[in-house]
GROMACS .gro file of C-alpha atoms in nm:
model
  370
    1MET     CA    1   5.614   9.808   5.109
    2LYS     CA    2   5.970   9.924   5.184
    3ARG     CA    3   6.183   9.845   5.487
    4LEU     CA    4   6.404  10.135   5.588
    5PHE     CA    5   6.663  10.121   5.867
    6PHE     CA    6   6.730  10.420   6.093
    7THR     CA    7   6.966  10.427   6.386
    8CYS     CA    8   6.793  10.517   6.712
    9ALA     CA    9   6.871  10.610   7.071
   10PHE     CA   10   6.946  10.319   7.301
   11PHE     CA   11   7.034  10.459   7.641
   12ILE     CA   12   7.020  10.783   7.840
   13TYR     CA   13   7.217  10.892   8.142
   14LEU     CA   14   7.011  10.823   8.449
   15LEU     CA   15   7.119  11.098   8.685
   16GLY     CA   16   6.901  11.406   8.704
   17SER     CA   17   6.609  11.516   8.488
   18ALA     CA   18   6.718  11.629   8.144
   19GLN     CA   19   6.569  11.948   8.001
   20MET     CA   20   6.724  11.879   7.658
   21THR     CA   21   6.817  11.535   7.522
   22PHE     CA   22   7.036  11.506   7.213
   23SER     CA   23   7.146  11.211   7.004
   24GLU     CA   24   7.519  11.264   6.985
   25ARG     CA   25   7.786  11.500   7.113
   26VAL     CA   26   8.016  11.615   6.833
   27GLU     CA   27   8.228  11.868   7.024
   28TYR     CA   28   8.261  11.992   7.380
   29SER     CA   29   8.269  12.365   7.447
   30GLU     CA   30   8.621  12.506   7.450
   31LEU     CA   31   8.504  12.833   7.605
   32ALA     CA   32   8.252  12.761   7.881
   33THR     CA   33   8.381  12.654   8.220
   34SER     CA   34   8.257  12.334   8.386
   35LYS     CA   35   8.092  12.538   8.661
   36ASP     CA   36   7.715  12.493   8.715
   37LYS     CA   37   7.523  12.730   8.489
   38GLN     CA   38   7.237  12.974   8.538
   39LEU     CA   39   7.144  12.991   8.169
   40PHE     CA   40   7.151  12.755   7.870
   41PHE     CA   41   7.123  12.869   7.508
   42VAL     CA   42   7.040  12.622   7.229
   43ASP     CA   43   7.146  12.736   6.881
   44PHE     CA   44   6.954  12.549   6.608
   45TRP     CA   45   7.151  12.538   6.282
   46ALA     CA   46   7.240  12.337   5.967
   47THR     CA   47   7.544  12.305   5.743
   48TRP     CA   48   7.347  12.439   5.442
   49CYS     CA   49   7.239  12.752   5.633
   50VAL     CA   50   7.480  13.031   5.534
   51PRO     CA   51   7.357  13.281   5.802
   52CYS     CA   52   7.421  13.013   6.064
   53ILE     CA   53   7.795  13.040   5.995
   54HIS     CA   54   7.800  13.411   6.079
   55VAL     CA   55   7.580  13.355   6.385
   56SER     CA   56   7.822  13.089   6.509
   57THR     CA   57   8.106  13.340   6.501
   58TYR     CA   58   7.897  13.584   6.704
   59LEU     CA   59   7.794  13.318   6.957
   60ASN     CA   60   8.161  13.226   7.010
   61THR     CA   61   8.213  13.583   7.128
   62VAL     CA   62   7.906  13.569   7.353
   63GLN     CA   63   8.014  13.238   7.508
   64GLU     CA   64   8.362  13.372   7.581
   65GLN     CA   65   8.209  13.677   7.749
   66PHE     CA   66   7.984  13.468   7.976
   67ARG     CA   67   8.202  13.162   8.038
   68GLU     CA   68   8.092  13.113   8.400
   69GLU     CA   69   7.717  13.173   8.383
   70LEU     CA   70   7.602  13.061   8.036
   71TYR     CA   71   7.635  12.742   7.829
   72ILE     CA   72   7.575  12.754   7.454
   73VAL     CA   73   7.518  12.437   7.251
   74SER     CA   74   7.471  12.433   6.872
   75VAL     CA   75   7.232  12.161   6.751
   76THR     CA   76   7.168  12.023   6.402
   77GLN     CA   77   6.950  11.741   6.265
   78GLU     CA   78   7.216  11.630   6.017
   79ASN     CA   79   7.433  11.320   6.013
   80SER     CA   80   7.769  11.347   6.189
   81ASP     CA   81   7.943  11.231   5.868
   82VAL     CA   82   7.832  11.564   5.718
   83VAL     CA   83   7.873  11.777   6.029
   84ARG     CA   84   8.229  11.678   6.116
   85PRO     CA   85   8.382  11.762   5.772
   86PHE     CA   86   8.189  12.090   5.779
   87LEU     CA   87   8.339  12.183   6.117
   88ILE     CA   88   8.688  12.123   5.983
   89LYS     CA   89   8.627  12.400   5.729
   90HIS     CA   90   8.425  12.615   5.970
   91PRO     CA   91   8.566  12.546   6.316
   92THR     CA   92   8.381  12.662   6.626
   93LYS     CA   93   8.469  12.661   6.994
   94LEU     CA   94   8.106  12.609   7.092
   95ALA     CA   95   7.959  12.278   7.203
   96VAL     CA   96   7.806  12.099   6.903
   97SER     CA   97   7.542  11.825   6.922
   98ILE     CA   98   7.316  11.630   6.689
   99ASP     CA   99   6.940  11.576   6.711
  100TYR     CA  100   6.889  11.289   6.463
  101ASP     CA  101   6.512  11.256   6.487
  102GLY     CA  102   6.456  11.631   6.518
  103GLN     CA  103   6.265  11.602   6.848
  104ASN     CA  104   6.395  11.933   6.978
  105PHE     CA  105   6.336  12.105   6.644
  106LYS     CA  106   5.973  11.988   6.653
  107LYS     CA  107   5.921  12.059   7.022
  108HIS     CA  108   6.029  12.421   6.980
  109ASN     CA  109   5.859  12.465   6.640
  110VAL     CA  110   6.181  12.560   6.464
  111ARG     CA  111   6.067  12.677   6.120
  112ALA     CA  112   6.355  12.903   6.017
  113LEU     CA  113   6.730  12.892   6.072
  114PRO     CA  114   6.925  13.015   6.252
  115TYR     CA  115   6.706  13.002   6.562
  116GLY     CA  116   6.785  13.007   6.932
  117VAL     CA  117   6.613  12.938   7.265
  118LEU     CA  118   6.733  13.056   7.607
  119PHE     CA  119   6.649  12.851   7.918
  120ASN     CA  120   6.707  12.901   8.288
  121ALA     CA  121   6.842  12.619   8.505
  122GLU     CA  122   6.490  12.482   8.563
  123GLY     CA  123   6.415  12.457   8.189
  124LYS     CA  124   6.188  12.761   8.163
  125ILE     CA  125   6.208  12.939   7.827
  126LEU     CA  126   6.323  13.296   7.879
  127TRP     CA  127   6.384  13.412   7.521
  128LYS     CA  128   6.368  13.282   7.162
  129GLY     CA  129   6.445  13.419   6.819
  130ASN     CA  130   6.734  13.480   6.581
  131PRO     CA  131   7.061  13.427   6.774
  132ALA     CA  132   7.199  13.742   6.609
  133ASP     CA  133   6.950  13.933   6.830
  134PHE     CA  134   7.063  13.753   7.147
  135THR     CA  135   7.253  14.043   7.301
  136PRO     CA  136   7.469  14.072   7.616
  137LYS     CA  137   7.203  14.308   7.753
  138ILE     CA  138   6.942  14.030   7.736
  139ILE     CA  139   7.183  13.790   7.907
  140ARG     CA  140   7.262  14.029   8.192
  141GLU     CA  141   6.893  14.099   8.249
  142GLN     CA  142   6.814  13.727   8.271
  143LEU     CA  143   7.114  13.651   8.490
  144ALA     CA  144   6.986  13.910   8.738
  145LYS     CA  145   6.645  13.738   8.748
  146ASN     CA  146   6.759  13.372   8.740
  147LYS     CA  147   7.009  13.296   9.015
  148LYS     CA  148   6.956  12.921   9.044
  149THR     CA  149   7.222  12.699   8.884
  150THR     CA  150   7.237  12.339   8.763
  151PRO     CA  151   7.519  12.112   8.644
  152ILE     CA  152   7.563  12.124   8.266
  153TYR     CA  153   7.510  11.753   8.214
  154ASP     CA  154   7.206  11.739   8.440
  155PHE     CA  155   7.047  11.986   8.198
  156LEU     CA  156   7.188  11.838   7.876
  157LYS     CA  157   7.159  11.462   7.827
  158TYR     CA  158   7.287  11.242   7.548
  159ALA     CA  159   7.164  10.920   7.392
  160SER     CA  160   7.390  10.673   7.216
  161TYR     CA  161   7.282  10.575   6.865
  162GLN     CA  162   7.407  10.218   6.849
  163ASN     CA  163   7.127   9.985   6.740
  164GLU     CA  164   6.922   9.985   6.422
  165VAL     CA  165   6.544   9.971   6.425
  166GLU     CA  166   6.349   9.855   6.123
  167ILE     CA  167   6.076  10.094   6.009
  168THR     CA  168   5.825   9.982   5.750
  169LEU     CA  169   5.708  10.244   5.500
  170ASP     CA  170   5.417  10.214   5.262
  171PHE     CA  171   5.507  10.369   4.928
  172ASN     CA  172   5.267  10.494   4.665
  173GLY     CA  173   5.456  10.325   4.384
  174ASP     CA  174   5.805  10.477   4.383
  175TYR     CA  175   5.750  10.741   4.649
  176LYS     CA  176   5.585  10.847   4.973
  177ILE     CA  177   5.506  11.211   5.059
  178GLN     CA  178   5.386  11.340   5.396
  179ARG     CA  179   5.344  11.670   5.580
  180ALA     CA  180   5.642  11.764   5.794
  181ASN     CA  181   5.757  12.032   6.035
  182ASN     CA  182   6.084  12.116   5.859
  183PRO     CA  183   6.278  12.431   5.944
  184TRP     CA  184   6.238  12.681   5.660
  185GLY     CA  185   6.551  12.707   5.448
  186SER     CA  186   6.669  12.864   5.125
  187SER     CA  187   6.679  12.522   4.956
  188PRO     CA  188   6.548  12.174   5.035
  189VAL     CA  189   6.747  11.930   5.244
  190VAL     CA  190   6.833  11.627   5.029
  191GLU     CA  191   6.951  11.315   5.212
  192ARG     CA  192   7.011  10.950   5.130
  193ASN     CA  193   6.946  10.646   5.343
  194GLY     CA  194   7.065  10.339   5.153
  195ASP     CA  195   6.861  10.326   4.833
  196ILE     CA  196   6.608  10.582   4.958
  197THR     CA  197   6.638  10.956   4.875
  198ILE     CA  198   6.472  11.189   5.126
  199ILE     CA  199   6.381  11.548   5.031
  200LYS     CA  200   6.263  11.788   5.304
  201GLY     CA  201   6.129  12.130   5.214
  202SER     CA  202   5.833  12.331   5.090
  203ILE     CA  203   5.624  12.211   4.797
  204THR     CA  204   5.792  12.454   4.555
  205GLN     CA  205   6.135  12.342   4.676
  206ILE     CA  206   6.051  11.974   4.634
  207ILE     CA  207   5.899  12.026   4.288
  208GLY     CA  208   6.203  12.234   4.189
  209TYR     CA  209   6.435  11.952   4.296
  210LEU     CA  210   6.234  11.691   4.103
  211LEU     CA  211   6.225  11.904   3.787
  212LYS     CA  212   6.593  11.996   3.835
  213VAL     CA  213   6.533  12.372   3.836
  214SER     CA  214   6.593  12.632   4.104
  215SER     CA  215   6.302  12.666   4.346
  216ARG     CA  216   6.293  13.032   4.237
  217GLN     CA  217   6.150  12.906   3.908
  218VAL     CA  218   5.850  12.746   4.081
  219THR     CA  219   5.554  12.952   4.206
  220MET     CA  220   5.230  12.835   4.362
  221LYS     CA  221   4.896  12.971   4.471
  222GLY     CA  222   4.796  12.869   4.820
  223GLU     CA  223   4.992  12.743   5.121
  224ASN     CA  224   5.349  12.651   5.035
  225ALA     CA  225   5.351  12.390   5.311
  226GLN     CA  226   5.643  12.182   5.434
  227TYR     CA  227   5.664  11.816   5.327
  228GLU     CA  228   5.897  11.519   5.339
  229LEU     CA  229   5.933  11.311   5.023
  230LEU     CA  230   6.090  10.964   5.017
  231ILE     CA  231   6.185  10.813   4.680
  232LYS     CA  232   6.292  10.458   4.600
  233LYS     CA  233   6.585  10.422   4.364
  234THR     CA  234   6.504  10.309   4.011
  235VAL     CA  235   6.705  10.262   3.692
  236ASN     CA  236   6.604  10.585   3.515
  237LYS     CA  237   6.622  10.841   3.795
  238ALA     CA  238   6.561  11.154   3.584
  239ARG     CA  239   6.244  11.016   3.420
  240GLN     CA  240   6.125  10.882   3.755
  241GLU     CA  241   6.159  11.219   3.928
  242ARG     CA  242   5.967  11.404   3.655
  243GLN     CA  243   5.687  11.148   3.684
  244ILE     CA  244   5.683  11.181   4.064
  245ALA     CA  245   5.658  11.561   4.032
  246GLU     CA  246   5.351  11.521   3.810
  247SER     CA  247   5.197  11.268   4.051
  248ILE     CA  248   5.255  11.488   4.357
  249VAL     CA  249   5.104  11.793   4.188
  250LYS     CA  250   4.795  11.590   4.099
  251GLU     CA  251   4.777  11.426   4.444
  252LEU     CA  252   4.774  11.768   4.614
  253GLY     CA  253   4.500  11.896   4.385
  254TYR     CA  254   4.707  12.130   4.167
  255LYS     CA  255   4.783  12.163   3.798
  256LEU     CA  256   5.133  12.234   3.671
  257ARG     CA  257   5.157  12.509   3.412
  258LYS     CA  258   5.477  12.598   3.225
  259GLU     CA  259   5.565  12.934   3.080
  260GLU     CA  260   5.872  13.042   2.885
  261ARG     CA  261   6.041  13.356   3.016
  262SER     CA  262   6.352  13.550   2.920
  263GLY     CA  263   6.611  13.701   3.151
  264GLN     CA  264   6.955  13.646   3.300
  265ILE     CA  265   7.066  13.284   3.288
  266LEU     CA  266   7.379  13.076   3.330
  267GLU     CA  267   7.443  12.910   2.996
  268VAL     CA  268   7.630  12.580   3.029
  269ARG     CA  269   7.793  12.363   2.765
  270LEU     CA  270   7.899  12.017   2.881
  271PRO     CA  271   8.216  11.848   2.753
  272GLU     CA  272   8.216  11.555   2.511
  273SER     CA  273   8.381  11.339   2.777
  274THR     CA  274   8.341  11.308   3.155
  275ALA     CA  275   8.712  11.229   3.198
  276ASN     CA  276   8.775  11.544   3.404
  277TYR     CA  277   8.485  11.485   3.641
  278TRP     CA  278   8.568  11.362   3.990
  279LYS     CA  279   8.527  10.989   4.043
  280THR     CA  280   8.301  10.870   4.324
  281ASP     CA  281   8.594  10.784   4.552
  282GLN     CA  282   8.698  11.150   4.597
  283ILE     CA  283   8.434  11.217   4.865
  284ASP     CA  284   8.273  10.953   5.083
  285TRP     CA  285   8.015  11.057   5.339
  286GLY     CA  286   7.874  10.707   5.380
  287THR     CA  287   7.533  10.564   5.288
  288LYS     CA  288   7.328  10.774   5.530
  289ASN     CA  289   7.395  11.143   5.482
  290SER     CA  290   7.309  11.465   5.304
  291LYS     CA  291   7.379  11.469   4.932
  292PHE     CA  292   7.495  11.832   4.938
  293LEU     CA  293   7.712  12.031   5.175
  294VAL     CA  294   7.683  12.407   5.118
  295ASP     CA  295   7.877  12.682   5.291
  296ASP     CA  296   7.909  13.053   5.224
  297ASN     CA  297   8.129  13.026   4.913
  298GLN     CA  298   8.129  12.668   4.784
  299PHE     CA  299   7.934  12.345   4.783
  300SER     CA  300   8.034  11.979   4.780
  301ALA     CA  301   7.837  11.674   4.677
  302ASP     CA  302   7.886  11.301   4.722
  303ASN     CA  303   7.777  11.061   4.447
  304ILE     CA  304   7.532  11.274   4.248
  305SER     CA  305   7.451  11.300   3.877
  306VAL     CA  306   7.520  11.589   3.642
  307HIS     CA  307   7.146  11.667   3.661
  308ASP     CA  308   7.166  11.708   4.040
  309PHE     CA  309   7.491  11.905   4.019
  310LEU     CA  310   7.345  12.159   3.775
  311TYR     CA  311   7.030  12.183   3.986
  312LYS     CA  312   7.231  12.270   4.298
  313LEU     CA  313   7.448  12.513   4.101
  314SER     CA  314   7.132  12.691   3.986
  315GLU     CA  315   7.007  12.707   4.346
  316VAL     CA  316   7.324  12.860   4.488
  317VAL     CA  317   7.390  13.113   4.207
  318GLY     CA  318   7.025  13.217   4.198
  319LYS     CA  319   6.991  13.192   3.820
  320PRO     CA  320   6.821  12.949   3.582
  321ILE     CA  321   7.065  12.722   3.399
  322SER     CA  322   7.035  12.646   3.029
  323VAL     CA  323   7.224  12.334   2.915
  324LYS     CA  324   7.317  12.355   2.550
  325ASN     CA  325   7.419  11.990   2.508
  326SER     CA  326   7.301  11.727   2.750
  327HIS     CA  327   7.412  11.419   2.560
  328HIS     CA  328   7.590  11.269   2.861
  329ALA     CA  329   7.380  11.426   3.140
  330ASN     CA  330   7.254  11.086   3.250
  331ASP     CA  331   7.235  10.910   3.586
  332GLN     CA  332   7.608  10.836   3.612
  333LEU     CA  333   7.734  10.949   3.953
  334PHE     CA  334   8.030  11.172   4.041
  335ASP     CA  335   8.170  11.368   4.337
  336TRP     CA  336   8.181  11.747   4.314
  337GLN     CA  337   8.328  12.055   4.480
  338MET     CA  338   8.246  12.394   4.335
  339HIS     CA  339   8.305  12.757   4.432
  340TYR     CA  340   8.002  12.971   4.351
  341TRP     CA  341   8.035  13.304   4.536
  342PHE     CA  342   8.299  13.459   4.310
  343ARG     CA  343   8.178  13.416   3.955
  344ASP     CA  344   8.522  13.418   3.790
  345LEU     CA  345   8.636  13.145   4.028
  346MET     CA  346   8.318  12.947   3.960
  347VAL     CA  347   8.370  12.968   3.584
  348ASP     CA  348   8.731  12.859   3.632
  349ASN     CA  349   8.623  12.562   3.847
  350LEU     CA  350   8.375  12.457   3.581
  351SER     CA  351   8.639  12.498   3.311
  352GLN     CA  352   8.867  12.255   3.495
  353LEU     CA  353   8.589  11.998   3.460
  354GLY     CA  354   8.559  12.076   3.091
  355ILE     CA  355   8.231  12.264   3.140
  356GLN     CA  356   8.196  12.599   2.963
  357ALA     CA  357   7.973  12.852   3.138
  358GLN     CA  358   7.877  13.215   3.088
  359GLU     CA  359   7.618  13.452   3.230
  360THR     CA  360   7.402  13.585   2.951
  361SER     CA  361   7.044  13.667   2.852
  362GLY     CA  362   6.826  13.382   2.738
  363ASN     CA  363   6.507  13.182   2.778
  364PHE     CA  364   6.413  12.963   3.072
  365THR     CA  365   6.101  12.786   3.201
  366ARG     CA  366   5.887  12.906   3.489
  367TYR     CA  367   5.650  12.659   3.658
  368PHE     CA  368   5.320  12.750   3.824
  369LEU     CA  369   5.119  12.534   4.062
  370GLU     CA  370   4.756  12.642   4.028
   0.00000   0.00000   0.00000
């Protein structure tokens, strides 16, 4: 039995009846006026969601166009220690808030990002979908139909996360897996909470993470449902994760079949020494945060192994990785920052770490859940 501590909401403003309650305010809107609003738009997003970055730019334009009548707030489930550094690199003038326990994500069945919901002043849902499709025409039509206004902070309420509540979890050995209502993403969300690693994603994404291969290399028959996996830290992390993958596959009633394929791969040769790798004091996101921060051209990671780094590199470049010499690819932890969008720049970044990489043809393993 494992005791896990999560921060939780302690108080809520008492005036009015909130239509949306968030955990923390990260930024106020620099564009919307303080005037009472007719419409409220909630933009659900995440730092690892590349399309969300482009949508944010578009929503800045929309908010500026409807400063008096509309209030847009961008909401993520991630820790503020991850969100704030991300916003330094990708600034926005929109209001930004955090929904730690994902209540609003669950309430509105957010299964893909980006996603948006439009409300009137009374909290009635008027529109929902991809924010890129949220056009000025839709806004004008709804403004004509919804004249009533409400103060911004009667509609939006905030809770202060100040106290810690102890939650007891029953683990099946080293792990616990349970169904979840995660938003669908291109890769799993990997977080840490003390000595617990939390992986949120589909079954193929979770198995891919555990086997340290891109989720594109894992295929399954049947429902690729969303799960949340919690893993206790042990001495031999790599061996533990492979064993957990086998246990999960068996627990869910599947068999894991491997098949060798040939195609385009990223061939990697690790250096004899890790002297050029970043030490763990280069990035510090705290003990409760996401392990990876991905934007549209680079990714960063705080305190992860070479195994995890190569896994994430495979995910973002969309190619299997073949490691030619893994003599030091153990559980030693490092910080990382890597460009991946421009291949020449990526190869140069790797070279600075002493890692040789080239795109070539070669063999890789495909995994099938049957």
